[in-house]
Coordinates of C-alpha atoms in Angstrom, one line a residue:
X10 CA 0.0 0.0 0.0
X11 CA 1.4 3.5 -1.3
X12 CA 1.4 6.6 1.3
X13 CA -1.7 8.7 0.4
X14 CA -0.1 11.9 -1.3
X15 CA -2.2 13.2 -3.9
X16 CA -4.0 15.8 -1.7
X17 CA -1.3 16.7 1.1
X18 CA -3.4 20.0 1.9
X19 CA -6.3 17.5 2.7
X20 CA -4.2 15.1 5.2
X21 CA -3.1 18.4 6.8
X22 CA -6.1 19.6 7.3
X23 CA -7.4 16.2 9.2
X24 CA -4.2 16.0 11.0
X25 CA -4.8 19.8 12.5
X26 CA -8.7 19.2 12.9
X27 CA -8.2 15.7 15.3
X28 CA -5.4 17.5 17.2
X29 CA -7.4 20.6 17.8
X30 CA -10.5 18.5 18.8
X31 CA -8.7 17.1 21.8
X32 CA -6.6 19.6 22.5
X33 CA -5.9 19.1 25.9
X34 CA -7.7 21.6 28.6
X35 CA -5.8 19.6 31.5
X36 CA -3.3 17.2 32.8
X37 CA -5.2 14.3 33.0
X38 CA -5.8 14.8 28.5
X39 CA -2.3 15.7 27.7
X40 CA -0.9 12.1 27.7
X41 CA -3.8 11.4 25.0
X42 CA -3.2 14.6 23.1
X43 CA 0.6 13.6 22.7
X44 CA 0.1 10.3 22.3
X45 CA -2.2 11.0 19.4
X46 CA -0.1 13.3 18.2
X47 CA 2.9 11.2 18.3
X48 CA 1.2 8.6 16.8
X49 CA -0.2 11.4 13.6
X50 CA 3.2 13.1 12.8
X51 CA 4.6 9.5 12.7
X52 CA 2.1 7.8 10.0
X53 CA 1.2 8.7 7.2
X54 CA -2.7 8.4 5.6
X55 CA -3.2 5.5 3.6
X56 CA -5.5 4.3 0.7
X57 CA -5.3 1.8 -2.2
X58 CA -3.0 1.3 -4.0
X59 CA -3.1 2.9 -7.5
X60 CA -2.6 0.0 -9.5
X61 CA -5.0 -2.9 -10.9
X62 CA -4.9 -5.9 -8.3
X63 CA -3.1 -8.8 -9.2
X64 CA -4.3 -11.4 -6.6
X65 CA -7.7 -12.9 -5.3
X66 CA -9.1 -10.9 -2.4
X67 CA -10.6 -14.1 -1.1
X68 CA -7.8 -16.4 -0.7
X69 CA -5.9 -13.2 0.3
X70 CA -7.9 -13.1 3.3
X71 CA -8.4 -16.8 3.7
X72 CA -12.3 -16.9 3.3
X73 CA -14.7 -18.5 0.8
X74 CA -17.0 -16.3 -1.4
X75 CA -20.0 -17.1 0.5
X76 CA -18.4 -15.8 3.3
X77 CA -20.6 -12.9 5.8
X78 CA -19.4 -9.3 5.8
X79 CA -18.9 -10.2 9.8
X80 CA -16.4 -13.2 9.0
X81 CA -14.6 -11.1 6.1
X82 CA -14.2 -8.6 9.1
X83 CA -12.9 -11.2 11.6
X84 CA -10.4 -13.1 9.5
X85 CA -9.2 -9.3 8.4
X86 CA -9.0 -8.7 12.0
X87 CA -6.5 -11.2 12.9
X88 CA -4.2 -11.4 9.6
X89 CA -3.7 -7.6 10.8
X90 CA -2.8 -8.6 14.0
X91 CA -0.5 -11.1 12.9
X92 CA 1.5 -9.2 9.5
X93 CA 1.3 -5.7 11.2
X94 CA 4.9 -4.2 9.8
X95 CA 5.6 -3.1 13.7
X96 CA 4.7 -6.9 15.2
X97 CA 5.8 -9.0 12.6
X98 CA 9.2 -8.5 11.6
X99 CA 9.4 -11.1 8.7
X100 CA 11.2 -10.5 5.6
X101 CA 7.4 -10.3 3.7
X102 CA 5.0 -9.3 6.0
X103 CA 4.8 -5.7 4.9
X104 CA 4.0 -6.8 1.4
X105 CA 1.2 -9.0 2.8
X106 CA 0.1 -6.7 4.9
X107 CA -0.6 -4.1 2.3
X108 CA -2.3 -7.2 -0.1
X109 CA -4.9 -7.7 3.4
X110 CA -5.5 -3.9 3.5
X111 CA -6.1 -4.1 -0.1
X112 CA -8.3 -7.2 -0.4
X113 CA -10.5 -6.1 2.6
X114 CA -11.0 -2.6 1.4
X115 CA -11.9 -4.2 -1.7
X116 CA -14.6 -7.2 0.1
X117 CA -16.0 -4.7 2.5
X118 CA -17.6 -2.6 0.2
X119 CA -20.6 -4.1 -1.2
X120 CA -20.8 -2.7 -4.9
X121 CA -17.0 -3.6 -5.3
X122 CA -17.7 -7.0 -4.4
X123 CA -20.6 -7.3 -6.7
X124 CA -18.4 -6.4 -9.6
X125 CA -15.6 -8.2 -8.3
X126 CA -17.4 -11.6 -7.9
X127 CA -19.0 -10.8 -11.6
X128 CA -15.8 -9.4 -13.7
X129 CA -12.5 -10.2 -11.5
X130 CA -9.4 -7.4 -11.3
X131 CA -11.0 -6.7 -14.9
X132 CA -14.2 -5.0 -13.3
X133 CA -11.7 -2.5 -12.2
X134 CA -9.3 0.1 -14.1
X135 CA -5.8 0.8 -14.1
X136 CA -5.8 2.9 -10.3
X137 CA -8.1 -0.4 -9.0
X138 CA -11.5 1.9 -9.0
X139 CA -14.7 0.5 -10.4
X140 CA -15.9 4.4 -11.3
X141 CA -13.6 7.2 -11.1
X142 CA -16.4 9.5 -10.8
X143 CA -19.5 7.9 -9.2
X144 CA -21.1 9.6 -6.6
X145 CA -19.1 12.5 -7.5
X146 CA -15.7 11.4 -5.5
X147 CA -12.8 12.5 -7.4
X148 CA -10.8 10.1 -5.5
X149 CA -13.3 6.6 -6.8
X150 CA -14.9 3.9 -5.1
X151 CA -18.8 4.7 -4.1
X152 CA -18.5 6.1 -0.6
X153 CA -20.2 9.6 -0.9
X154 CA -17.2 11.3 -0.8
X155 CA -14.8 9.2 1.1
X156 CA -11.5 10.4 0.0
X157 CA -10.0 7.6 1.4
X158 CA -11.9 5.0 -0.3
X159 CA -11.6 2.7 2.6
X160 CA -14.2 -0.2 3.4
X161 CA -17.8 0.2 3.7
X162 CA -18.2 3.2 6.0
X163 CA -14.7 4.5 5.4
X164 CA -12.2 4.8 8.9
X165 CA -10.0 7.6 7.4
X166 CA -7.7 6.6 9.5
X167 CA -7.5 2.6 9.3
X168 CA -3.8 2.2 8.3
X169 CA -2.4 4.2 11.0
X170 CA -1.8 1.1 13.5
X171 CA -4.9 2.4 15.9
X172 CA -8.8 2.9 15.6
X173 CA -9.2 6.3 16.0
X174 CA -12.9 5.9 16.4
X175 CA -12.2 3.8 19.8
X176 CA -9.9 6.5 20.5
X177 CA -12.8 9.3 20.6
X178 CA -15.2 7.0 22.1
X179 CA -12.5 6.9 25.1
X180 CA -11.9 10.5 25.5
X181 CA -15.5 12.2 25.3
X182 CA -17.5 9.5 26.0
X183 CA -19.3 9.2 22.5
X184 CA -19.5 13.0 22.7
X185 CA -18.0 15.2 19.4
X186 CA -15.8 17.5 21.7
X187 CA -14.2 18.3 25.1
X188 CA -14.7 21.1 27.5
X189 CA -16.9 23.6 25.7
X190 CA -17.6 21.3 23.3
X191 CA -21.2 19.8 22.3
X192 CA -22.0 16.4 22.9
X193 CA -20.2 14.5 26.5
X194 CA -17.7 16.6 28.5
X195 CA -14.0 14.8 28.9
X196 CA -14.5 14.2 33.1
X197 CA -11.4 13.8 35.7
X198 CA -12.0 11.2 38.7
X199 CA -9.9 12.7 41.7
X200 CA -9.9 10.2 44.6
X201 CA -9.1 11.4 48.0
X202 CA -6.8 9.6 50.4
X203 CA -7.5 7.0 52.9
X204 CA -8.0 8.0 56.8
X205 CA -6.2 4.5 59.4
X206 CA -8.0 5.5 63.2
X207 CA -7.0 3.4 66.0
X208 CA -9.3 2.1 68.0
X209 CA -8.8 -0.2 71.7
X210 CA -11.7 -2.1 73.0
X211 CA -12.0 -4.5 75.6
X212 CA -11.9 -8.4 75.2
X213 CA -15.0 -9.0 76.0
X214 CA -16.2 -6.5 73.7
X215 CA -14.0 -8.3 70.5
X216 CA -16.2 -11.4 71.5
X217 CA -19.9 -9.9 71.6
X218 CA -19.1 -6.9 69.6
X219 CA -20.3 -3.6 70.4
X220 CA -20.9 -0.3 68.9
X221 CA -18.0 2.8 69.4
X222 CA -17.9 5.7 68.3
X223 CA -15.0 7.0 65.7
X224 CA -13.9 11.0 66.9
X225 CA -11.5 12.3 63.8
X226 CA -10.5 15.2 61.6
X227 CA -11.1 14.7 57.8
X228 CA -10.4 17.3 54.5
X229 CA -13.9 17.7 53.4
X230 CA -15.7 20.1 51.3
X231 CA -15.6 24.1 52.0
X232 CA -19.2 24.5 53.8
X233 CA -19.6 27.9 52.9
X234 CA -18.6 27.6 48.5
X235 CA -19.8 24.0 48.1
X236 CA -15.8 23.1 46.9
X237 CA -15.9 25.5 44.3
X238 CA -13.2 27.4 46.0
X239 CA -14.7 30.0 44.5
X240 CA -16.9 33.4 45.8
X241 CA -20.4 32.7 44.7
X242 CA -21.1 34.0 41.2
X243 CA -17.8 34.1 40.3
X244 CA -15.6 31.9 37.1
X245 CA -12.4 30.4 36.7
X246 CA -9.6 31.8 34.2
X247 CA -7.5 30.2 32.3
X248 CA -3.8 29.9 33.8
X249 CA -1.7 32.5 32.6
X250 CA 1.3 30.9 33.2
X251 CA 0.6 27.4 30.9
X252 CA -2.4 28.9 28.9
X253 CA -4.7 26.7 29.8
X254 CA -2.1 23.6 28.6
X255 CA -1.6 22.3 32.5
X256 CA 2.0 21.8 31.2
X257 CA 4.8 24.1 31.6
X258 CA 7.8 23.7 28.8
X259 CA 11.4 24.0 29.7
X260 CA 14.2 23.5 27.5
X261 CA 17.4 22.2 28.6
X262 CA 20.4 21.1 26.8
X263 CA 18.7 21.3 23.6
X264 CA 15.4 19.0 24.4
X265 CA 12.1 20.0 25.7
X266 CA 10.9 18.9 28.9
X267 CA 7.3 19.6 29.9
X268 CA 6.2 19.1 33.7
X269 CA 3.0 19.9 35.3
X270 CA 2.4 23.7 35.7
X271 CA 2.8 24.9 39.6
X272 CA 0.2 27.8 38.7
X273 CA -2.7 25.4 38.1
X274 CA -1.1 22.4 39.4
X275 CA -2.1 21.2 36.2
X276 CA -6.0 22.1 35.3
X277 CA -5.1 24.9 33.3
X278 CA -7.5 26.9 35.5
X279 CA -6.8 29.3 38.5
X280 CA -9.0 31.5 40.5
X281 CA -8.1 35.2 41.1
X282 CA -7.0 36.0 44.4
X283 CA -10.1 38.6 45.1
X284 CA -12.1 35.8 43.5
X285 CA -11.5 32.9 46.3
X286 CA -13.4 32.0 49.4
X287 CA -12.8 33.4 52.1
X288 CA -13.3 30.1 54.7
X289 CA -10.9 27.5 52.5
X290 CA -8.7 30.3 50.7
X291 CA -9.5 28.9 47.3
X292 CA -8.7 25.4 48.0
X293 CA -12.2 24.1 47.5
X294 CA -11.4 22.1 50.8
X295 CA -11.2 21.8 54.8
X296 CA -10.0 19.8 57.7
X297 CA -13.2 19.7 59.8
X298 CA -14.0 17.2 62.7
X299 CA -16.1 14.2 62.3
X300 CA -18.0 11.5 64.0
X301 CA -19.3 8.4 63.0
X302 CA -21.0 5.6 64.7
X303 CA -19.4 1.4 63.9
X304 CA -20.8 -1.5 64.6
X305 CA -17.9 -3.8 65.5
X306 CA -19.0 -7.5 64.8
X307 CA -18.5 -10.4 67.1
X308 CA -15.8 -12.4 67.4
X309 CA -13.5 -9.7 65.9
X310 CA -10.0 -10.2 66.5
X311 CA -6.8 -7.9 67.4
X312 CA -5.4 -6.1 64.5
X313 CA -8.3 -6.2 62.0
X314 CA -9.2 -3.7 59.8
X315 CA -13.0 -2.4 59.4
X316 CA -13.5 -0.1 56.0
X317 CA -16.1 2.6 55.7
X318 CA -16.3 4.0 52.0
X319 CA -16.5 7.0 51.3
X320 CA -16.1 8.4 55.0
X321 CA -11.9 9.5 54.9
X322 CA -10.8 12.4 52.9
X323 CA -11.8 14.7 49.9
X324 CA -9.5 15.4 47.0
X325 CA -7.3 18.7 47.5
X326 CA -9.1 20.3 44.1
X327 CA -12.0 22.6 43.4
X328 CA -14.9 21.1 41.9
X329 CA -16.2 22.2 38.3
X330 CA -18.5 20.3 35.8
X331 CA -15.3 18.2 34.5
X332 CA -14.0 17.2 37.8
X333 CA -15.4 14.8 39.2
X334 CA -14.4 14.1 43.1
X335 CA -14.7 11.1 45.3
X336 CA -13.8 10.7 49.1
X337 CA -10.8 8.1 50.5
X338 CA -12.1 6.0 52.7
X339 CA -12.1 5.2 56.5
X340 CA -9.6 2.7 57.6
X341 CA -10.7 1.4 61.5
X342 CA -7.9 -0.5 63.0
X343 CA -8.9 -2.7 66.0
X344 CA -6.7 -3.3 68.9
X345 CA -8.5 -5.2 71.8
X346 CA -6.8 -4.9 74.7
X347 CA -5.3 -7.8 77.2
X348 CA -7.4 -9.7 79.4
X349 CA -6.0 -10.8 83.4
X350 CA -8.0 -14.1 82.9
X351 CA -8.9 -15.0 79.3
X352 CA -6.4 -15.2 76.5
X353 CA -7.5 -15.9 72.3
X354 CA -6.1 -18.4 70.5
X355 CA -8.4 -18.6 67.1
X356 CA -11.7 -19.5 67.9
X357 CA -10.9 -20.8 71.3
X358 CA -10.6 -19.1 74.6
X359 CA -8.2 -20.1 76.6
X360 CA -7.8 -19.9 81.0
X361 CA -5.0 -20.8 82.9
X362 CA -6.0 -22.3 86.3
X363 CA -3.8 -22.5 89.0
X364 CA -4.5 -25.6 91.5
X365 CA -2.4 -26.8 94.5
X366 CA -0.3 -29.8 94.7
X367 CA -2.5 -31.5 97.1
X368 CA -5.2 -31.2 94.7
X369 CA -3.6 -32.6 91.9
X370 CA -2.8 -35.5 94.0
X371 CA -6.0 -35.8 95.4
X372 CA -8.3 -34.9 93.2
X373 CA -10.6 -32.3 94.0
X374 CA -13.5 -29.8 92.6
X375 CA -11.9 -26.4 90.9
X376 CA -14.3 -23.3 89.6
X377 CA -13.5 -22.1 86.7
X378 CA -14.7 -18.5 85.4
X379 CA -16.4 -18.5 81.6
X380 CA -16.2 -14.5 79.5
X381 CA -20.1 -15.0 79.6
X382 CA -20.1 -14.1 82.9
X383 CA -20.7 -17.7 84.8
X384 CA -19.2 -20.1 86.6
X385 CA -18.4 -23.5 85.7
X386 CA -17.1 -26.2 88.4
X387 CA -14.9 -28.9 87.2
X388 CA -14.2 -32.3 88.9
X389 CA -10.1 -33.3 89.0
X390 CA -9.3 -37.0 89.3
X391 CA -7.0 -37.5 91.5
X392 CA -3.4 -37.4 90.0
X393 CA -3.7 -34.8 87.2
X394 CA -0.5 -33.7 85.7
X395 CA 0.9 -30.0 85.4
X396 CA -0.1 -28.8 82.0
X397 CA -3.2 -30.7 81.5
X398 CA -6.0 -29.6 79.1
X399 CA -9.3 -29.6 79.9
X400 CA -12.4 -28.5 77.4
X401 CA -15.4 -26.9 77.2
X402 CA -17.6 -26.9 74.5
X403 CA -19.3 -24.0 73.5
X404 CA -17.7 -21.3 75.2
X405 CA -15.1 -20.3 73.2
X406 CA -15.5 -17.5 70.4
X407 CA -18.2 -16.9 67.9
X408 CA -16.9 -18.7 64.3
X409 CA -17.7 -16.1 61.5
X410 CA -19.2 -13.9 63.2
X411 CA -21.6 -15.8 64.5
X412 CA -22.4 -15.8 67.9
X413 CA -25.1 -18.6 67.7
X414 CA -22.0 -20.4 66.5
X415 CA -18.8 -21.1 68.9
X416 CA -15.6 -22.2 69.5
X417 CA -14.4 -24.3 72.6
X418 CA -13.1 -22.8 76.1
X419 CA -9.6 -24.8 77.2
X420 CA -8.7 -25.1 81.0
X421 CA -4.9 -25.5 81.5
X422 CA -4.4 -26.8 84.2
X423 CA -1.1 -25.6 86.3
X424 CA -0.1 -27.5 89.3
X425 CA 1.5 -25.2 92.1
X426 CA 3.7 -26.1 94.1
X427 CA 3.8 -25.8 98.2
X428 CA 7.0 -23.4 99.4
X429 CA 6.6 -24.1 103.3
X430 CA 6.5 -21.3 105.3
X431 CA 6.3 -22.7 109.0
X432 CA 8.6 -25.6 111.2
X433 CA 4.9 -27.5 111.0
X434 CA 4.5 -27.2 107.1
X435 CA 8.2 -28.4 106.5
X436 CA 7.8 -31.3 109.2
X437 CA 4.9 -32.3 107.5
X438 CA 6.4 -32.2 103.7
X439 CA 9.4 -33.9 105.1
X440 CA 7.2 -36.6 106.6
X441 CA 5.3 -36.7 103.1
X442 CA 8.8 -37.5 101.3
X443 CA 9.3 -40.4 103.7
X444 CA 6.2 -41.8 103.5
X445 CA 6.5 -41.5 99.5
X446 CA 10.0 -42.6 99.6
X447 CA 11.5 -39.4 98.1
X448 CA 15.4 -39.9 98.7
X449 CA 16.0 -37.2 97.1
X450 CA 13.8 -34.5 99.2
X451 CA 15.9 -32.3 101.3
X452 CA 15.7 -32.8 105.4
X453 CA 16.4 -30.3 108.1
X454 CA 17.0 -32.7 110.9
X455 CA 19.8 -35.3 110.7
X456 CA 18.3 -38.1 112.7
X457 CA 15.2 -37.5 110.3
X458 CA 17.0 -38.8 107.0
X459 CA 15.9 -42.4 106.4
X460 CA 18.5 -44.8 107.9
X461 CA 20.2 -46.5 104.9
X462 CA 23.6 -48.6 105.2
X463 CA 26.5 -47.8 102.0
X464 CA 24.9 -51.2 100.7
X465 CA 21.8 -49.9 100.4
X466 CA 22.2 -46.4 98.4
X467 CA 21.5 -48.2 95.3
X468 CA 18.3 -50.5 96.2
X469 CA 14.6 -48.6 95.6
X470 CA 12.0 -49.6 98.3
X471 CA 8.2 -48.7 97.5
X472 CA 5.8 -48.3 100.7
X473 CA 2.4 -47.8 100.4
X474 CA 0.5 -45.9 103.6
X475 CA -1.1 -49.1 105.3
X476 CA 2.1 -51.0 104.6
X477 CA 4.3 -47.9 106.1
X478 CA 6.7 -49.5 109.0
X479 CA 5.1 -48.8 112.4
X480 CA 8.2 -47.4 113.7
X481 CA 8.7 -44.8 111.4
X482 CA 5.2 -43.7 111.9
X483 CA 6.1 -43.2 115.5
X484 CA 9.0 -41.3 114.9
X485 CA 6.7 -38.8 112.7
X486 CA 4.8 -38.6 115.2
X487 CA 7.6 -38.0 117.7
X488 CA 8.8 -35.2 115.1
X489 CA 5.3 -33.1 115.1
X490 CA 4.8 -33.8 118.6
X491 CA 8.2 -32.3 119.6
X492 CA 6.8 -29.3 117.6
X493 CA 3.5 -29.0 119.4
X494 CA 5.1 -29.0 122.7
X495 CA 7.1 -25.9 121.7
X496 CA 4.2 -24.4 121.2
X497 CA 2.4 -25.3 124.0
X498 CA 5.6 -24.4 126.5
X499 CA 5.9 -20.7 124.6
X500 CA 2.2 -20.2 125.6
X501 CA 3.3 -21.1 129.7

């Protein structure tokens, strides 16, 4: 396919008409403005080429002749994709990328096809038109006046590498122009930014829930000029500093480098001094105080985060008809504080439970406190170990959020042991270790140590209490008694 250079005035023409349609009124458009510009000053227009077609449209394109106009389109579709010159870097794929353009500008058109499918490449003359004149277009084809002579409803631009069509679609909505412009305005999203609160609440509170109140300062919209920063009744100018561009050129070393304008900070719009509110100074924006009421769920645990759209901060940026603003949102981090009694682990609470020795050896009946509030007794057979887990079901914490639905309550049990504090305590844990045959229990008195010859060290003896030698029962109670009379003789 030839470059289009018959009418260079025309291709100018278009060229200054698309860039001056979206010529960019802000930042946020000047990245499409250059990128379409980029994209017009580096391709040329194309059209057919001016010479009769030596090849069969059909096979070109890799359809029958009873093919639909939808699967012409389609298999044109992805040949393009596949022999575009800037994807496809094969030694022939320019020259059968041009034969594609060719074959589909020729199928897509109705009356072309017609003839075509009647004559051949004979149906056609020596620039590949079936009627230089028809419809009065100087250039052929039967478009009404399609200098391009594309397919049936001509794209102008359809061998420039992108669908200019799409293109406008993206920036004004369907609409013919931007700011000013009939048709849909070109409209900027600002987002503000996100507000994190911290907020403690009890443990019992984390399992039931509860409702607290959130006390915090926001950037919100100026009260008194609705965010238009400005006094009422008054307009915006355009930035003399960028002309309305929202760019500001600079040139250094030789090359230009654009930035975004500090007048304008980028809208291409400022507001006169004498023209700006008074309460927000022009901003469009202030920090105000707010309060919002939270229903924390059940069953929440430490560190989560709650999110309430829409609640945290405004954009910094005046509101006009092609701004269009949109508050951050409120971040609620949970911290639930520690408990003296209960402790989390999942969906299970957790109590440790202290018990004495005795009990442990014993056995005994403990009450154990439940974060509902009541009190559950628990029977311990005798001889329960340090460490030992005991479970109730039911009691623990609710399982997605669901307090009809809960986890289990463990009881760790931990076994405490006695530290004597009196002659009578110590007499009586030393008498415990001889009757349990602890050898290796410390004594106070030396007649008290069990009497074992060298030959005997290494031999283990095991006594029950009924079997316990009568004598050493009297000396026990010698020991106490010894005790008791010292106490008796201090109160003489």
């Amino acid at each position: 396919m030839g470059k289009f250079n018959l009418y260079p005035s025309i291709s100018n023409n278009i060229k200054r008409t698309v860039l001056n349609s979206i010529k960019p009124k802000s930042a946020s458009r000047l990245g499409l403005f250059q990128s379409v510009q980029s994209k017009l000053q580096t391709r040329a227009f194309h059209s057919s080429r001016n010479v009769l077609i030596n090849f069969d449209p059909y096979s070109t394109l890799g359809v029958e002749k009873s093919a639909s106009a939808k699967d012409i389109k389609k298999a044109y579709y992805q040949l393009v994709k596949k022999y575009h010159p800037d994807v496809n870097k094969e030694k022939d794929a320019e020259k059968r990328f041009h034969k594609i353009q060719e074959s589909y500008e020729l199928l897509s058109d109705k009356e072309k096809r017609s003839q075509y499918d009647q004559f051949g490449a004979a149906a056609f003359d020596s620039n590949g038109n079936a009627n230089p004149f028809a419809g009065g277009n100087p250039f052929g084809g039967s478009h009404g006046g399609n200098p391009f002579g594309g397919g049936a409803g001509g794209n102008p631009f359809g061998g420039m590498g992108f669908d200019f069509e799409d293109l406008f679609k993206q920036a004004f909505n369907g609409g013919a122009g931007g700011r000013g412009g009939g048709g849909g305005q070109f409209v900027t999203e600002h987002v503000g930014d996100n507000i994190e609160v911290l907020k403690t609440i009890g443990f019992k509170e984390s399992i039931f829930g509860t409702k607290v109140e959130i006390n915090y300062k926001a950037v919100d919209s100026c009260n008194t000029c609705k965010g238009s920063g400005m006094k009422k009744g008054k307009k915006k100018t355009t930035c003399s500093t960028c002309h309305g561009t929202g760019q500001s050129t600079h040139i250094l070393g030789g090359f230009h480098m654009s930035s975004t304008c500090n007048s304008c900070h980028g809208t291409g719009v400022t507001i006169p001094s004498s023209d700006q509110c008074t309460s927000c100074k022009g901003n469009g924006v202030e920090e105000v105080p707010k309060s919002t009421s939270v229903d924390l769920p059940c069953g929440i645990a430490d560190g989560t985060r709650l999110r309430i759209p829409g609640a945290g901060d405004a954009p910094f940026i005046t509101k006009d008809p092609y701004n269009q603003t949109r508050n951050g949102d409120l971040i609620i981090r949970v911290h639930v504080s520690k408990d003296p009694v209960f402790t989390r682990s999942n969906n299970k609470i957790v109590v440790n439970q202290d018990i004495i020795m005795t009990t442990a050896a014993l056995g005994g009946e403990i009450v154990v406190p439940t974060i509902d509030g009541q009190s559950i007794k628990l029977k311990l057979r005798p001889g329960v170990q340090n460490g030992k887990t005991l479970t109730i079901p039911e009691k623990g914490v609710p399982i997605n959020r669901n307090i009809q639905n809960r986890g289990d309550m463990e009881v760790k049990i931990n076994v405490k042991t006695l530290i004597p504090e009196t002659p009578i305590q110590t007499a009586l844990l030393e008498a415990l270790a001889d009757a349990f045959d602890d050898k290796n229990a410390k004594r106070t008195d030396a007649h008290w140590k069990l009497d074992l010859n060298e030959d005997e060290k290494d031999v283990k003896e095991t006594f029950d209490e009924k079997d316990l030698h009568p004598s050493k029962l009297n000396r026990i109670g010698k020991f106490l008694g010894k005790f008791f009379n010292m106490k008796d003789e201090d109160k003489k």
